[in-house]
Coordinates of C-alpha atoms in Angstrom, one line a residue:
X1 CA 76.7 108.4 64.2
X2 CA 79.7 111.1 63.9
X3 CA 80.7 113.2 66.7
X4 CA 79.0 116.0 65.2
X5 CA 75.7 114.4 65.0
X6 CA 76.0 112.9 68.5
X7 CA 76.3 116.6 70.4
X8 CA 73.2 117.7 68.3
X9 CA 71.2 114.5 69.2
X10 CA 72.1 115.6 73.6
X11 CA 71.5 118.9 73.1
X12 CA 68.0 117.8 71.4
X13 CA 67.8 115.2 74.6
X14 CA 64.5 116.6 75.9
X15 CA 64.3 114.1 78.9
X16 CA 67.8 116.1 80.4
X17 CA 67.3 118.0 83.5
X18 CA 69.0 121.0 84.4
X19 CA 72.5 119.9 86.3
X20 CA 73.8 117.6 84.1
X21 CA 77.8 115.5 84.6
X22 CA 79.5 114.6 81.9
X23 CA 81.8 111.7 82.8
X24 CA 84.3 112.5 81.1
X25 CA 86.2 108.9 80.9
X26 CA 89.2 107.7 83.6
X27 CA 93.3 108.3 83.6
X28 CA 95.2 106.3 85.9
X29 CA 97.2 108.2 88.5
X30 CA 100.7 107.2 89.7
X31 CA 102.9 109.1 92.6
X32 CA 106.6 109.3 92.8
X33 CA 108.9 111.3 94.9
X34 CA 108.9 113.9 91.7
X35 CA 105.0 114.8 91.6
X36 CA 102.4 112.8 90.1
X37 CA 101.9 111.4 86.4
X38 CA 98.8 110.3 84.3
X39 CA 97.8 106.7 82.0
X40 CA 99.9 104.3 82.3
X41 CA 102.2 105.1 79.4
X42 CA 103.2 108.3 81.7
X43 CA 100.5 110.0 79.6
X44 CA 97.2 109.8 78.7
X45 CA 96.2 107.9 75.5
X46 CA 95.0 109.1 72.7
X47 CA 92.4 107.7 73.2
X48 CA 91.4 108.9 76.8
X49 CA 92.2 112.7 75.4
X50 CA 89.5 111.9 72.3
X51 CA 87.1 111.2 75.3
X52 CA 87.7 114.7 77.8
X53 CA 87.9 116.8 74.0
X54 CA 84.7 114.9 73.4
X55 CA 83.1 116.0 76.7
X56 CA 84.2 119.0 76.8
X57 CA 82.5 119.5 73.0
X58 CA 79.1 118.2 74.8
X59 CA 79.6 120.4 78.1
X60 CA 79.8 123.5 75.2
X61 CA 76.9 122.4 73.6
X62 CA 74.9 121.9 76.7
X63 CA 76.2 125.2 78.1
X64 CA 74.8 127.2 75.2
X65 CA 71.4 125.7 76.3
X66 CA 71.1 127.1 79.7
X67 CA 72.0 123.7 81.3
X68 CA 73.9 123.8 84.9
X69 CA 76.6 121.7 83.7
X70 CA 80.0 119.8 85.3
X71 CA 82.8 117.7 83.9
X72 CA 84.0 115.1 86.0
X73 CA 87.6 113.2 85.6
X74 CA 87.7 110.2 87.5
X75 CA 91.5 109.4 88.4
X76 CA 92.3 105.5 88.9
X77 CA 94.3 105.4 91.8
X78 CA 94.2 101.4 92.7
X79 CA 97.7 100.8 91.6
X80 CA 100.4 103.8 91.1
X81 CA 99.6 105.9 94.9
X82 CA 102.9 105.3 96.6
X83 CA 101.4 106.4 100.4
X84 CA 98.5 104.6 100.2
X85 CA 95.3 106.0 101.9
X86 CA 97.4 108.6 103.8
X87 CA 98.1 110.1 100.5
X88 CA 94.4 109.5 99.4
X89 CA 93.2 111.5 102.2
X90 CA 95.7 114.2 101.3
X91 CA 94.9 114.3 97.4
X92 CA 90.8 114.2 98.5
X93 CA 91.8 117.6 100.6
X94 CA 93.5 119.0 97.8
X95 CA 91.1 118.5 95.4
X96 CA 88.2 120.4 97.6
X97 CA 90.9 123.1 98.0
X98 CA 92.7 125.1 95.7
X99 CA 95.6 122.2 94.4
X100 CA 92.8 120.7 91.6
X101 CA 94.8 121.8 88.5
X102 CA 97.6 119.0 89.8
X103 CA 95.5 116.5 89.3
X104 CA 94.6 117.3 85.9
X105 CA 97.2 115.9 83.3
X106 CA 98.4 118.7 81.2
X107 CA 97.0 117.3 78.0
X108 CA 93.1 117.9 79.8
X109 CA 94.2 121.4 81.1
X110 CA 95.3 122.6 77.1
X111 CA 91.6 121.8 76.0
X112 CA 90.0 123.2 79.3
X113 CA 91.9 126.4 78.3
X114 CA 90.9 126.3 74.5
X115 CA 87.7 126.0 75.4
X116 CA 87.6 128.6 78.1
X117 CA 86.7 126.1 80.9
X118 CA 87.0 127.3 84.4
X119 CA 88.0 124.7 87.1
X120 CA 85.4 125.6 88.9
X121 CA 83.3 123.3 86.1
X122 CA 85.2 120.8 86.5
X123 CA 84.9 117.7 89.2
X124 CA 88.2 115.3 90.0
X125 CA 87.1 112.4 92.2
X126 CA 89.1 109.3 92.4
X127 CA 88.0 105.7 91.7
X128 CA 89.3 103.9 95.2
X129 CA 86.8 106.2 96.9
X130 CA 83.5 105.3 94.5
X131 CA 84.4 101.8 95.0
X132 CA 84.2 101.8 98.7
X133 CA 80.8 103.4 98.7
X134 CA 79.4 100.6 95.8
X135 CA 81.4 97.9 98.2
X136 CA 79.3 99.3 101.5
X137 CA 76.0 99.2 99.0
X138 CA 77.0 95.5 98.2
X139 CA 77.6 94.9 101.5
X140 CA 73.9 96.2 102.5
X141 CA 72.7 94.0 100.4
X142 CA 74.1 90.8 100.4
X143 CA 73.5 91.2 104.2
X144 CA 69.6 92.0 103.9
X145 CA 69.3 89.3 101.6
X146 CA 70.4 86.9 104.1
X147 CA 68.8 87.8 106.9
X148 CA 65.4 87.6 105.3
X149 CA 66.5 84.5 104.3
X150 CA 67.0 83.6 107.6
X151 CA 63.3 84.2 108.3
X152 CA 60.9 84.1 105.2
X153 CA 60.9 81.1 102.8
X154 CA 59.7 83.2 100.1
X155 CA 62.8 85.5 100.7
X156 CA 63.5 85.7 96.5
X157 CA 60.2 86.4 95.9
X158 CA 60.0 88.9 98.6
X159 CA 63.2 90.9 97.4
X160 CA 62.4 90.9 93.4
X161 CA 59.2 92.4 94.5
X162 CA 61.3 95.6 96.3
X163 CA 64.1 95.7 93.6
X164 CA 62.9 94.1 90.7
X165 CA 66.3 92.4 90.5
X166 CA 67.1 88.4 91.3
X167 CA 70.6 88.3 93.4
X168 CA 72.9 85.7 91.8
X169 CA 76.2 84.2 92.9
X170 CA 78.3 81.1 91.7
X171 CA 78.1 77.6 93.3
X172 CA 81.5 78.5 95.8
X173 CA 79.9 82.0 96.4
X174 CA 82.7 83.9 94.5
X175 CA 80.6 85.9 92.8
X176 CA 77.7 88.5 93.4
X177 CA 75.6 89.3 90.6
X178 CA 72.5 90.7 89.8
X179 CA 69.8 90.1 87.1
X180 CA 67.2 92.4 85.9
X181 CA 63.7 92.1 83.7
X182 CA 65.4 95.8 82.0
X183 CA 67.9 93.3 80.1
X184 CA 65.5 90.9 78.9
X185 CA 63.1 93.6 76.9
X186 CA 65.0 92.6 73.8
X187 CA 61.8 94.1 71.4
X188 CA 64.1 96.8 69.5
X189 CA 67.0 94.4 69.1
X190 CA 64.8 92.0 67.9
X191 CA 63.7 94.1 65.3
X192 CA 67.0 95.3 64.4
X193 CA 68.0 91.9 63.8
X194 CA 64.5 90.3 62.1
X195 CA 64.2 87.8 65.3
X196 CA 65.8 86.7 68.5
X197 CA 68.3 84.5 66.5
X198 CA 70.8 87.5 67.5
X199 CA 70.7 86.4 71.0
X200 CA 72.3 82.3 70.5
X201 CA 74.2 83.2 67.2
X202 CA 77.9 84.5 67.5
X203 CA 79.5 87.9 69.3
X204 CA 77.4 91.6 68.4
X205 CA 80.0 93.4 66.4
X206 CA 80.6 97.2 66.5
X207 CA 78.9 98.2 63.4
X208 CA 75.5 96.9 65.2
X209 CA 76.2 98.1 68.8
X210 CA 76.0 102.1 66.5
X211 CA 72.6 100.9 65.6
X212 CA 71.7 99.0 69.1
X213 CA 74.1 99.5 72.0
X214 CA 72.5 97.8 74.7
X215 CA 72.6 94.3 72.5
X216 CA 75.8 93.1 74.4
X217 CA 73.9 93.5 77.4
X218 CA 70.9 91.8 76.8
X219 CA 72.9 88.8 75.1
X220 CA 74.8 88.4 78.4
X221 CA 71.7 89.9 80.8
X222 CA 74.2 88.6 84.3
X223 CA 75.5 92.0 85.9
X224 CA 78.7 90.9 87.9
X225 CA 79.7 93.3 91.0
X226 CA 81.8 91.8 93.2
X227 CA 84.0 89.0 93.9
X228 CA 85.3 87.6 96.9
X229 CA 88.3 88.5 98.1
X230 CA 87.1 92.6 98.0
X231 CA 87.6 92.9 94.4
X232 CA 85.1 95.4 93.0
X233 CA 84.1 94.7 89.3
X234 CA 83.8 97.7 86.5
X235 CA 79.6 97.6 86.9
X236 CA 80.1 98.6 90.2
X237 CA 83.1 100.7 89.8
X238 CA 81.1 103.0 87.5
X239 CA 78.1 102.6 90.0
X240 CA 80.4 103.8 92.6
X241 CA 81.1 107.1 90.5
X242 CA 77.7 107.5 90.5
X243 CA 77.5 107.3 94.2
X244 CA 79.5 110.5 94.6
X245 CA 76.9 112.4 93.1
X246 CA 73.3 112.9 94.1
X247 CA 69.8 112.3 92.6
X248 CA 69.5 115.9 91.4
X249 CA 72.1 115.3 88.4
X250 CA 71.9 113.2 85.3
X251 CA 74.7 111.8 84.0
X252 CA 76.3 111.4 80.2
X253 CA 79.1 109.0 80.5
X254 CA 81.8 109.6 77.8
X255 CA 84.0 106.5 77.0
X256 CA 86.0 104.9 74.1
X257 CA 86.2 101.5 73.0
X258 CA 90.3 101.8 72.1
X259 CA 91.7 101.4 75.1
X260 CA 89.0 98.6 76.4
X261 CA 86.9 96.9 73.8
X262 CA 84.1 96.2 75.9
X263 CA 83.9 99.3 78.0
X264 CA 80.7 100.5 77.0
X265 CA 79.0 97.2 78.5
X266 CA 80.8 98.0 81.7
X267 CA 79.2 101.5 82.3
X268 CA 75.8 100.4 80.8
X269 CA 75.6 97.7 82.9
X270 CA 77.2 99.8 86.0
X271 CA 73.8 102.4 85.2
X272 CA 71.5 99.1 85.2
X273 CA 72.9 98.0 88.8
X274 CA 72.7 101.5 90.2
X275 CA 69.2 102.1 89.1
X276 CA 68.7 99.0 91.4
X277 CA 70.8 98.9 94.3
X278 CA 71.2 103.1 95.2
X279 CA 68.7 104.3 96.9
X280 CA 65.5 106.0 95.4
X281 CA 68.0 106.0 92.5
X282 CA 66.3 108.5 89.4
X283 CA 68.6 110.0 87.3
X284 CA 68.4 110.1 83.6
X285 CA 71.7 108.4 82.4
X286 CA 73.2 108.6 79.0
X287 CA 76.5 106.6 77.2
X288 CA 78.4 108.5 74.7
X289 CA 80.8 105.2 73.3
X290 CA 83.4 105.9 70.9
X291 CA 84.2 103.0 68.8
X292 CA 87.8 101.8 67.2
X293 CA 85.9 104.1 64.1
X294 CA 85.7 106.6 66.3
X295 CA 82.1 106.3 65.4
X296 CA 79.0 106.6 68.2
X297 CA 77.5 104.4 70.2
X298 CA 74.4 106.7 71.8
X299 CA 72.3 104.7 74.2
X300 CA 70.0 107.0 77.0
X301 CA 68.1 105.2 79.8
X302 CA 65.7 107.3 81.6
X303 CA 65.4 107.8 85.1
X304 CA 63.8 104.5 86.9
X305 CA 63.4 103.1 83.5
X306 CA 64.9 99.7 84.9
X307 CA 62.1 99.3 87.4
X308 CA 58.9 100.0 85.7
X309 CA 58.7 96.4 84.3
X310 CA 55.6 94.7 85.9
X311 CA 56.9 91.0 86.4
X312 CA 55.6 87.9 88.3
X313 CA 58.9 86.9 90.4
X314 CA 58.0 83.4 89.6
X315 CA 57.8 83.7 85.8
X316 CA 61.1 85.7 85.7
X317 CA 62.9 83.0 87.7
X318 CA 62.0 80.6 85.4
X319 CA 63.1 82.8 82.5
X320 CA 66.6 83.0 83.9
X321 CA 67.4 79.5 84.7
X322 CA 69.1 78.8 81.2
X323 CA 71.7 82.0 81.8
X324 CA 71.7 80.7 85.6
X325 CA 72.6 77.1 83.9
X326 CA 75.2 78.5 81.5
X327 CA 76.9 80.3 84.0
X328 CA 77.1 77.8 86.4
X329 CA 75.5 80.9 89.1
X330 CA 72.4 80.1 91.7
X331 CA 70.4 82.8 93.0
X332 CA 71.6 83.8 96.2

């Protein structure tokens, strides 16, 4: 699917509500005593300006149909902020004030202005802040986890039944991960392919993500989140985007293959543990992935999609324990 075709497929989208945010891919922010700069070649990439043109195409589109529509730049700010949470603080005020247009690499501000793009449309947020709020979510519930543990020997069963999700960590406890019945549904891959033989054979290459893009997914159904030590994986790093927005918007996330060759598994699998673990989570929540083609991946999951699948606890357990196995993990 061309870019052409993919903004006539959203705008067709009939599940979209009204306030839609397009996620208009990442830049990495640094600070130095002369201002800031953008990407970490002192620029963004190509390929990251591909992605805000791209999103800023689908925000015209949407636009035109009466839709209530923001762009949102998330800024990576994990590695290159000189004054460290002091100078968070300050950059978070100035973005809520009138200093946004400093925080939006020059290269971003030239489209804005072809297109005719007020500010006022447009939502910077940065990444450190996202991944505290997924971290305190984790946090909540690794903790509830254990203390139901603590008192019901039929704790896993207990908490599939409120999440639909099986918790997961490795053997040392390095890892907390999360698996769903969602990623197991593998009917239209299956078909795709003529059989499951898809799921044991070789890597999915990009010519059959165009045609399914969850099939990375479901061949690797294990959502990683969080690893000791406070480091917060990409899942959750996208989930913690979503966290700064609230149940009223859906979402089209708008990211290109280029500059990270399996990002589009990183946000769909970031949607997958948000659906789960933020609360009363229902947002419709599309991926707009632009492959090394600069062809389209298009994959939509509706709002509370991920939880609808009616699943004995015990027969899903027993379904994961080759992945479990493979990946050396235990549930939690």
């Amino acid at each position: 699917m061309d870019i052409k075709s993919i903004v006539q497929v959203i705008t067709l989208q009939k599940e979209f509500r009204e306030n839609i945010v397009i996620d208009c891919g990442h830049t990495t922010i640094f600070s130095s005593d002369q201002g800031y700069r953008f990407g970490i070649q002192g620029a963004p990439s190509e390929t990251e300006i591909l992605t805000f043109k791209l999103g800023v195409e689908i925000y015209e589109a949407l636009r035109r149909t009466n839709k209530n529509v923001l762009l949102n730049l998330c800024l990576s700010d994990l590695i290159g902020i000189k004054g460290g949470n002091d100078e968070r603080r300050k950059i978070t005020q100035d973005l809520q004030g009138e200093q946004k247009s400093t925080y939006i690499p020059a290269a971003y501000r030239q489209i804005l202005d072809a297109y005719d793009v007020a500010l006022d449309r447009v939502k910077v947020i940065l990444q450190s802040r996202g991944n505290d709020l997924f971290k305190k979510i984790l946090r909540r519930t690794r903790s509830g986890i254990e203390q139901l543990k603590a008192v019901d020997p039929g704790y896993v069963h207990e908490t599939f039944q409120q999440t639909n999700a099986l918790f997961l960590s490795t053997e040392n406890q390095g890892m907390f991960s999360l698996t769903t019945p969602y990623l197991y549904d593998t009917q239209a891959e299956d078909a795709y392919f003529g059989g499951a033989w898809w799921k044991d054979h070789g890597s999915i290459n990009q010519r059959d993500l165009e045609h399914c893009p969850l099939a990375r997914l479901k061949k690797n159904p294990l959502i990683n989140l969080y690893e000791t030590g406070g480091r917060v994986l990409c899942p959750a790093t996208y989930g913690g985007l979503l966290c700064q927005f609230d149940n009223t918007t859906d979402h089209i996330a708008v990211y290109a293959r280029s500059d990270d060759e399996f990002i589009g598994e990183k946000i769909g699998r970031g949607v997958v543990a948000a659906n789960i673990l933020i609360e009363e989570f229902s947002r419709n929540c599309a991926q707009v992935i632009v492959n090394q083609e600069q062809q389209i991946e298009y994959s939509f999951v509706e709002k509370s999609a991920v939880g609808t699948f009616n699943l004995d606890s015990v027969a899903f357990i027993e379904q994961v324990q080759d992945v479990l196995r493979s990946n050396n993990m235990e549930l939690v």
